[in-house]
Short mmCIF file of C-alpha atoms (C1' of nucleotides) in Angstrom, two decimals:
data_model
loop_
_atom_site.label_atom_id
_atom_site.label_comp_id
_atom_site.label_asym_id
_atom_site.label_seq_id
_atom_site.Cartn_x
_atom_site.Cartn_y
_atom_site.Cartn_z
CA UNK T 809 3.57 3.07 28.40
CA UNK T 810 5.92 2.22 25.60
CA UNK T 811 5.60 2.68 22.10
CA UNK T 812 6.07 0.09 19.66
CA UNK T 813 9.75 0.45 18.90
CA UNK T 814 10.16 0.34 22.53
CA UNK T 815 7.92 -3.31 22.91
CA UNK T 816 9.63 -4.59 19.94
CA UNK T 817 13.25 -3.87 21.16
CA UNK T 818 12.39 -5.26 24.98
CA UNK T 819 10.94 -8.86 22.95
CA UNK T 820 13.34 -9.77 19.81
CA UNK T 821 10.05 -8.94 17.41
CA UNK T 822 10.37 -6.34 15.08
CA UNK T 823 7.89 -2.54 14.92
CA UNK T 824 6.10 -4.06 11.88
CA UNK T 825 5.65 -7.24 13.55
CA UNK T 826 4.20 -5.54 16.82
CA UNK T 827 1.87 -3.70 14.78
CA UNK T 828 0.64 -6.57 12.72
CA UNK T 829 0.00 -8.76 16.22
CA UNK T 830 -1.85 -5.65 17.19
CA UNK T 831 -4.13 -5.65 14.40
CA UNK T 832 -5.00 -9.50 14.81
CA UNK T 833 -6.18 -8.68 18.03
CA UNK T 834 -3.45 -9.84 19.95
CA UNK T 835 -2.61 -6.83 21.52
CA UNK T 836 -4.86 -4.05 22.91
CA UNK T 837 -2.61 -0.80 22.68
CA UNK T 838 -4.13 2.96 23.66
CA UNK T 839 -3.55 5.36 21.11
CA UNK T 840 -2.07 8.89 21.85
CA UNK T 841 -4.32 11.49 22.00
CA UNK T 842 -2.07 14.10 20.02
CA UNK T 843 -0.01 12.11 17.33
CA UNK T 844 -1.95 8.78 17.38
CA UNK T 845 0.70 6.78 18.00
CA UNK T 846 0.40 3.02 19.76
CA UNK T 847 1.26 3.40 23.67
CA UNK T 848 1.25 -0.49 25.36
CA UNK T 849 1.10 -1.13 28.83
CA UNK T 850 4.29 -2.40 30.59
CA UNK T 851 2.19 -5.86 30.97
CA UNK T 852 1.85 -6.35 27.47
CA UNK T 853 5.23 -7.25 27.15
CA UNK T 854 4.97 -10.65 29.10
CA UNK T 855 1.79 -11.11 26.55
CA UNK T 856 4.17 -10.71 23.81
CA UNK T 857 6.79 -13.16 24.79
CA UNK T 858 4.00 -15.50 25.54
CA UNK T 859 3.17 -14.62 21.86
CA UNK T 860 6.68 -15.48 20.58
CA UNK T 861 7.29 -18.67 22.64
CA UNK T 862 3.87 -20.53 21.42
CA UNK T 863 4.78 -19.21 18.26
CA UNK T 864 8.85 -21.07 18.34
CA UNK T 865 6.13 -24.12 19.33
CA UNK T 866 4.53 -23.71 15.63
CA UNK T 867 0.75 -21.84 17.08
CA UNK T 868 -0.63 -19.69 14.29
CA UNK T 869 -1.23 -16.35 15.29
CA UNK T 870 -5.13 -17.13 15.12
CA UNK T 871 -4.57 -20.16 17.67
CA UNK T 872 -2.64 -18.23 19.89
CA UNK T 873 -5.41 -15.45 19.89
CA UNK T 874 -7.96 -18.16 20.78
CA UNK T 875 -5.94 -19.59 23.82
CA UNK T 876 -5.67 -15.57 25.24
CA UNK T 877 -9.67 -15.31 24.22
CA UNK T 878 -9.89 -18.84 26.66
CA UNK T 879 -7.49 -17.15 29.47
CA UNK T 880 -9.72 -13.51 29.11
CA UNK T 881 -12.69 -15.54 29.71
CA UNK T 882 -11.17 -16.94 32.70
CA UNK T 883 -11.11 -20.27 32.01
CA UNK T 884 -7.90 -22.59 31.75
CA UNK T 885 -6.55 -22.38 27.75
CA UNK T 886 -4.85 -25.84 28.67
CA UNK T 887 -7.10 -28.65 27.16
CA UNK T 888 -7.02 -26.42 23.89
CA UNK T 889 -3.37 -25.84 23.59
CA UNK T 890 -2.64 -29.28 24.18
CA UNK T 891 -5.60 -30.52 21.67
CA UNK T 892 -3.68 -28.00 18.97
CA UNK T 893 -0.36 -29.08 19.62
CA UNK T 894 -1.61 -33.10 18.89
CA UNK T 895 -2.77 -31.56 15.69
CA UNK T 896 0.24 -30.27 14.87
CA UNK T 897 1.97 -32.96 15.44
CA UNK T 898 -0.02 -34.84 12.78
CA UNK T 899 -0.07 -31.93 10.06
CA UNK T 900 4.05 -31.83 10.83
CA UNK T 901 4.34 -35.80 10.29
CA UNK T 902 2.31 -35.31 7.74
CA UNK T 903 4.15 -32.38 5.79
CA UNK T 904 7.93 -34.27 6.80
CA UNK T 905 6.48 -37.15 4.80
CA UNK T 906 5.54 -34.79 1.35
CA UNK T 907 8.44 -33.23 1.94
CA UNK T 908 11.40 -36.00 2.31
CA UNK T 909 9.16 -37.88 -0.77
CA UNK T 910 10.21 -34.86 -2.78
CA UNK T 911 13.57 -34.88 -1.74
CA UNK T 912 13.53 -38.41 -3.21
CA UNK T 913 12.04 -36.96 -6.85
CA UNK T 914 14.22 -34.56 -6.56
CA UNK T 915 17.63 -36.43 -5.99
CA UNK T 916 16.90 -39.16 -8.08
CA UNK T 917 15.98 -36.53 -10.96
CA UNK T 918 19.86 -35.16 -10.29
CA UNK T 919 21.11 -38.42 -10.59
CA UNK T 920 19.08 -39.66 -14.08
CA UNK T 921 20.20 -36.53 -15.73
CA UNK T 922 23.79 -36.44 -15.13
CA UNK T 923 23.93 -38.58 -17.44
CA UNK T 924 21.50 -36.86 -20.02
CA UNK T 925 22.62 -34.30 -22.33
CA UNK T 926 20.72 -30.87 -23.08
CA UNK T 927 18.72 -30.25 -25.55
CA UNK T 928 17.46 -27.75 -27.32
CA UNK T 929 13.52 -26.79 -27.77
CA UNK T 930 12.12 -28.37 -31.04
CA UNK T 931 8.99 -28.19 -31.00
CA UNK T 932 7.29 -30.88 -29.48
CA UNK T 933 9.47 -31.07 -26.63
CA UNK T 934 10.14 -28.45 -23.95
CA UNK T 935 13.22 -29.93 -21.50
CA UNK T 936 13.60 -33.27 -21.77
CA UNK T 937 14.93 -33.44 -18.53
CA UNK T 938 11.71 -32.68 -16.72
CA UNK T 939 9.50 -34.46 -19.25
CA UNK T 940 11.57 -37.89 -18.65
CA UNK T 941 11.03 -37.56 -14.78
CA UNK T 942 8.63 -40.31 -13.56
CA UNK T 943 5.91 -38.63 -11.83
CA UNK T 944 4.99 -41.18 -9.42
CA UNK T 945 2.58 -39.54 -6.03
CA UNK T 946 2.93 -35.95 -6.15
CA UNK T 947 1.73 -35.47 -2.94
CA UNK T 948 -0.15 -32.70 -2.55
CA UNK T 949 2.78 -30.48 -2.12
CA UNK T 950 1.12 -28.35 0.89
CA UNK C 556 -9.44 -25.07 -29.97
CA UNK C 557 -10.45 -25.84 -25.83
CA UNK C 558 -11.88 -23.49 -23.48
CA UNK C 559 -11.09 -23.79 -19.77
CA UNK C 560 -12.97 -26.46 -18.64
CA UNK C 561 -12.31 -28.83 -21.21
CA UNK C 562 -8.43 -28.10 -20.48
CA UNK C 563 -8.45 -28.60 -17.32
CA UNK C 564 -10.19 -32.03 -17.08
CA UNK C 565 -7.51 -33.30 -19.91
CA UNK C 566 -4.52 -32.21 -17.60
CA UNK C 567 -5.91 -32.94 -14.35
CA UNK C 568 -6.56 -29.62 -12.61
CA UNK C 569 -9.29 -27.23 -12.08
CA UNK C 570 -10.35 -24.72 -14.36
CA UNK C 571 -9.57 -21.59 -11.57
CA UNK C 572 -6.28 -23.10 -11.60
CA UNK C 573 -5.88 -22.84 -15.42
CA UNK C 574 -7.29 -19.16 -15.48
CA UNK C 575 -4.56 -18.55 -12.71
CA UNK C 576 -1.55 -20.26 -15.28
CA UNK C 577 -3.09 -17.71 -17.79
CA UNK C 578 -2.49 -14.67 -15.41
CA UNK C 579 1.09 -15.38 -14.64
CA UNK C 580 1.58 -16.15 -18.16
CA UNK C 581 2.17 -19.79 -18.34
CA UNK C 582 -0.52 -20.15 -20.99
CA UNK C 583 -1.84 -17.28 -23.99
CA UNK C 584 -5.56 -18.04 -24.71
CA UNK C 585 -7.49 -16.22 -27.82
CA UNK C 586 -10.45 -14.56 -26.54
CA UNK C 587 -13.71 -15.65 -28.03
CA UNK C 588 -15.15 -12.34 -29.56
CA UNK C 589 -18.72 -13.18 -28.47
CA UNK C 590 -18.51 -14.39 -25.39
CA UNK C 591 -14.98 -13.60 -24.10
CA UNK C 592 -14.24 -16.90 -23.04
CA UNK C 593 -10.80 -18.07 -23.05
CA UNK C 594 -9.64 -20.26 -25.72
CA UNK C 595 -6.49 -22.41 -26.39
CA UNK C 596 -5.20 -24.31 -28.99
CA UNK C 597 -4.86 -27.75 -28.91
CA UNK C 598 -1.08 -27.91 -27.88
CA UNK C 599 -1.48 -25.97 -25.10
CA UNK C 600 -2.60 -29.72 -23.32
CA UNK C 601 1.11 -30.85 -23.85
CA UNK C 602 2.23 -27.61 -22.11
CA UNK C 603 0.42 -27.41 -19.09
CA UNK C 604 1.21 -30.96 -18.43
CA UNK C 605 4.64 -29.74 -18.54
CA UNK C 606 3.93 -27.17 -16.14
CA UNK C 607 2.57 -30.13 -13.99
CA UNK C 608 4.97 -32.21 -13.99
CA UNK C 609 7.39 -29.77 -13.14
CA UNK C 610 5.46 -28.46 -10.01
CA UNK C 611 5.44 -32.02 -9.22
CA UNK C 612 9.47 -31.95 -9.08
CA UNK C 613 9.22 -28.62 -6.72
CA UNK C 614 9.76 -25.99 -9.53
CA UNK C 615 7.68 -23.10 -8.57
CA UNK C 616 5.29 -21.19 -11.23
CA UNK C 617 7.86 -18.11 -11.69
CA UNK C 618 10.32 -20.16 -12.42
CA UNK C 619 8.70 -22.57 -14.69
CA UNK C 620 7.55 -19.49 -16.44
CA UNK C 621 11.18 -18.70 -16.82
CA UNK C 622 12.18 -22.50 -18.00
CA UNK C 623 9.44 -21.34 -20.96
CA UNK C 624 10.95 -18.02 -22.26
CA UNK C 625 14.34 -20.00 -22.64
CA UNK C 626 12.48 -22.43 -24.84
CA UNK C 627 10.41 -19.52 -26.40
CA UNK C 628 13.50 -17.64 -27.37
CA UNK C 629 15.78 -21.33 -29.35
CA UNK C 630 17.46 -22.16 -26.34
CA UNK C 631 18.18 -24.62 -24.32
CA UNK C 632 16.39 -24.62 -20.66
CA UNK C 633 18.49 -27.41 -19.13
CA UNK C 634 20.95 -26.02 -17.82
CA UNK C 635 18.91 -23.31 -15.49
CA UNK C 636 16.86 -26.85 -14.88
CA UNK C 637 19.30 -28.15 -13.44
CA UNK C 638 20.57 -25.08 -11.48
CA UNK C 639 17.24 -24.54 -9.85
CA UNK C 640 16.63 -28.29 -9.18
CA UNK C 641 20.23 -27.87 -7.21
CA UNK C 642 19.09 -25.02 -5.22
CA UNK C 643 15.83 -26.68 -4.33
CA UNK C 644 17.32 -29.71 -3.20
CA UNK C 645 19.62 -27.40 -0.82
CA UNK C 646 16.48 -25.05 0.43
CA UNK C 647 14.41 -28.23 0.86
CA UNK C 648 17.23 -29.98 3.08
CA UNK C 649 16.94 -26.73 5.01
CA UNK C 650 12.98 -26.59 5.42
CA UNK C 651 13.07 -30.64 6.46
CA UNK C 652 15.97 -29.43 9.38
CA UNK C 653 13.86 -26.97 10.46
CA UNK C 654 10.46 -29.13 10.73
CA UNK C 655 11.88 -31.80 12.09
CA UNK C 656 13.63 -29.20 14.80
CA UNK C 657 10.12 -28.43 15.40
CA UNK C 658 8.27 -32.08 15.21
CA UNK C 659 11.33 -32.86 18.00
CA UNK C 660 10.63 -29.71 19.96
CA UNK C 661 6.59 -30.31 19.43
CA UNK C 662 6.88 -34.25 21.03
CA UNK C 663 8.98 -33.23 23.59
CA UNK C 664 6.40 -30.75 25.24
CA UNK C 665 4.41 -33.16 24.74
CA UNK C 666 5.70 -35.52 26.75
CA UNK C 667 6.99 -33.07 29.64
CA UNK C 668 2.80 -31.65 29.15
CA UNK C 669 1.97 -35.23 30.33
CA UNK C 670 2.60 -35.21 33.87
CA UNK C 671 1.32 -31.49 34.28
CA UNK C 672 -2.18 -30.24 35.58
CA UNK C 673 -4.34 -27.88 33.32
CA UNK C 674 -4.04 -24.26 35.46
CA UNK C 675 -6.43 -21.51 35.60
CA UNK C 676 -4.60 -18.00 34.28
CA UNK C 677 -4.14 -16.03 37.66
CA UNK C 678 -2.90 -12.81 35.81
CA UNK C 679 0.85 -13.24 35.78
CA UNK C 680 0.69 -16.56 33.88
CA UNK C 681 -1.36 -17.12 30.48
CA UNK C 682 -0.40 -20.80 29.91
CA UNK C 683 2.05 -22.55 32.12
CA UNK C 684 2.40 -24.80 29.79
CA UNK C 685 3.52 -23.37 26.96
CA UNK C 686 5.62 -20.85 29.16
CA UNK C 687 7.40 -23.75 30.66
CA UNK C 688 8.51 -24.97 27.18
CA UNK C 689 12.22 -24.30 26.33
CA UNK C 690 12.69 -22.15 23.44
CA UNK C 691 16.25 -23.47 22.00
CA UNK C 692 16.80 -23.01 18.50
CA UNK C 693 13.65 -21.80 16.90
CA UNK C 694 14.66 -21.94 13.22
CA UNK C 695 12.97 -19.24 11.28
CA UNK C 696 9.43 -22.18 10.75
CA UNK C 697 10.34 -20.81 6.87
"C1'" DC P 1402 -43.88 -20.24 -23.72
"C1'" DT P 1403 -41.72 -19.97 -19.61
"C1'" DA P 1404 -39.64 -21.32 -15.10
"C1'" DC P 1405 -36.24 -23.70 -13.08
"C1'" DA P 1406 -32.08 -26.61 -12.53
"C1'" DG P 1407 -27.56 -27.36 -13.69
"C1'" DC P 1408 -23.40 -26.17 -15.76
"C1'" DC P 1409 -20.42 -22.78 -17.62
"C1'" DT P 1410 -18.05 -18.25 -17.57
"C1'" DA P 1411 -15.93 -14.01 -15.45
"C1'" DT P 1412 -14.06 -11.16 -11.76
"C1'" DA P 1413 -12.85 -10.08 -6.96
"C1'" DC P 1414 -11.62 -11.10 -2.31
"C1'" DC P 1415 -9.19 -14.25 1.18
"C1'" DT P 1416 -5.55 -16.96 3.00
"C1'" DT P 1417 0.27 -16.52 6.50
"C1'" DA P 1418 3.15 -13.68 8.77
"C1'" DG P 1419 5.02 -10.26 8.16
"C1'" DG P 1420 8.75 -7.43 4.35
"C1'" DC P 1421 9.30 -3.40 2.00
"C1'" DA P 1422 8.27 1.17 0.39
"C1'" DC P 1423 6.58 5.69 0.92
"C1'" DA P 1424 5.08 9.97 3.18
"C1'" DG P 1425 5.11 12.70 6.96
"C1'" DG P 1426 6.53 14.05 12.13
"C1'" DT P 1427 10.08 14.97 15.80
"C1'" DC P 1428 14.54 15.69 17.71
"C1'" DA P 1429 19.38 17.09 18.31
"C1'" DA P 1430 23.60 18.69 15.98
"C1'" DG P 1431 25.82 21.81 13.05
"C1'" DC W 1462 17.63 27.15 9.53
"C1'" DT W 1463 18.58 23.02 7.71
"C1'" DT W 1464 20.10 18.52 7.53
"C1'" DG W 1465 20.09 13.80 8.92
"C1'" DA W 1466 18.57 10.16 11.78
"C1'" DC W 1467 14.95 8.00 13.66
"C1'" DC W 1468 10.27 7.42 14.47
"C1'" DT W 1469 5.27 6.94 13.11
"C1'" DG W 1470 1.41 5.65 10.07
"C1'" DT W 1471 -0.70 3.37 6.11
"C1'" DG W 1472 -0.75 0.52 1.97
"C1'" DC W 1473 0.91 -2.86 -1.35
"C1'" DC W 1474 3.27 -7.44 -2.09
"C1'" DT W 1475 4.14 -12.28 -1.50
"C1'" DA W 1476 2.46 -18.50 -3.63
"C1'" DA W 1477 -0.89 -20.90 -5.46
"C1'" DG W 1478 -4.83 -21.16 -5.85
"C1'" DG W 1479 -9.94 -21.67 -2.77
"C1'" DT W 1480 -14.12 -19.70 -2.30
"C1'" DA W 1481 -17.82 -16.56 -3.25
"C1'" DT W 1482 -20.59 -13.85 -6.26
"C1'" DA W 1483 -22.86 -12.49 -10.46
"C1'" DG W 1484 -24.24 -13.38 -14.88
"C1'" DG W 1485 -25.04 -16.46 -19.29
"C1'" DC W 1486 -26.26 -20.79 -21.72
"C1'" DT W 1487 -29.05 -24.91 -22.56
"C1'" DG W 1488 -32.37 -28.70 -21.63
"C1'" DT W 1489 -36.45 -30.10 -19.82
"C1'" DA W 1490 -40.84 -30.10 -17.28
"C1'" DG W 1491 -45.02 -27.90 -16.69
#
DNA sequence: CTACAGCCTATACCTTAGGCACAGGTCAAG
DNA sequence: CTTGACCTGTGCCTAAGGTATAGGCTGTAG
């Protein structure tokens, strides 16, 4: 049985990171008797770098949790992980294409202002510099 | 003088969003003594379409909120406008590397997924599919 | 006159994936 | 015996609101 320094250590995750998996369910630890500490069976550390790789894949910890719920029940988590990865895919295009939009405000904003002097408060006016931006689609910005 | 409602549909948002500006400070209501509803003045409007079109360029709450109390105090915000647009544009060139890392790694299982059969979980294997994945470079997903 | 609908207000809790801080427990070295 | 290092546990914090709940106001239909 290893404690949750020791589970940590053997899978690149941090204690605080073990025991926040734990209390999402995704790990099922016993606790000691006398001090109440977390004890995790050897096994759980294959779990836990099963955690970490769907994770490096972009799975939220809740997805991840319903794919082991799937593999508890016996059944094959397949169709679902591959159903949540097309997702992702989408949601990723999707965020690339608010993101590099604001890249574009954002560079062109550097380049009108070079130009543009500073000014100071007065009044009716807070920064020019942000008030003479164009704001053309936002975009949602997550 | 407005109350929140009436603000928000003149600058485009939603009236929880305008209580939430008024929390971190963006904004400084009067307090109607009967009712205790919130109440701004007039040129509050031109400020929190300031704020917006600042969030629209990528500036973050906190630090519009800091962009103010230059203003507040005579001086000049532009230059820490343009020192925070500069770091954005460096942290945003980051987050892009890193989800498009991912959107490559994402397509890629995707495409090796294609040719493999869904499998059952037999104990020493939770999803062959995602276990098969190679994890490179994961990149911190922010 | 009152019941109800609809709109307004306020506060409080929830979200991600942990980071950080704090208080207490255990162990070996000095 | 005490000190320091290391471990454990819990609880609060994040960004920017969304959502839920509870209560207050007015207008209208019965």
């Amino acid at each position: 049985m290893l404690t949750v320094t020791e589970l940590a250590r053997q899978t690149d995750t941090t204690p605080h990171a073990v025991r926040y998996y734990t209390r999402k369910g995704l790990l099922q630890p016993v606790r000691h008797p006398e001090n109440n500490y977390r004890l995790y069976k050897p096994s759980e550390v294959r779990w836990l770098k099963f955690v970490r790789q769907a994770k490096a894949l972009g799975y939220t910890l809740a997805e991840i949790r319903a794919i082991m719920l799937d593999a508890d029940k016996g059944q094959s988590p397949c169709p679902r992980v591959r159903e949540i990865l097309l997702k992702h895919i989408e949601e990723n295009r999707r965020q690339l294409e608010i993101l590099m939009s604001l890249q574009k405000r954002m560079e062109f904003a550097l380049k009108q202002w070079a130009d543009m002097p500073d000014g100071v408060p007065d009044g009716h006016s807070v920064c020019h510099l942000i008030e003479s931006s164009t704001d053309d689609k936002k975009g949602e910005l997550q």
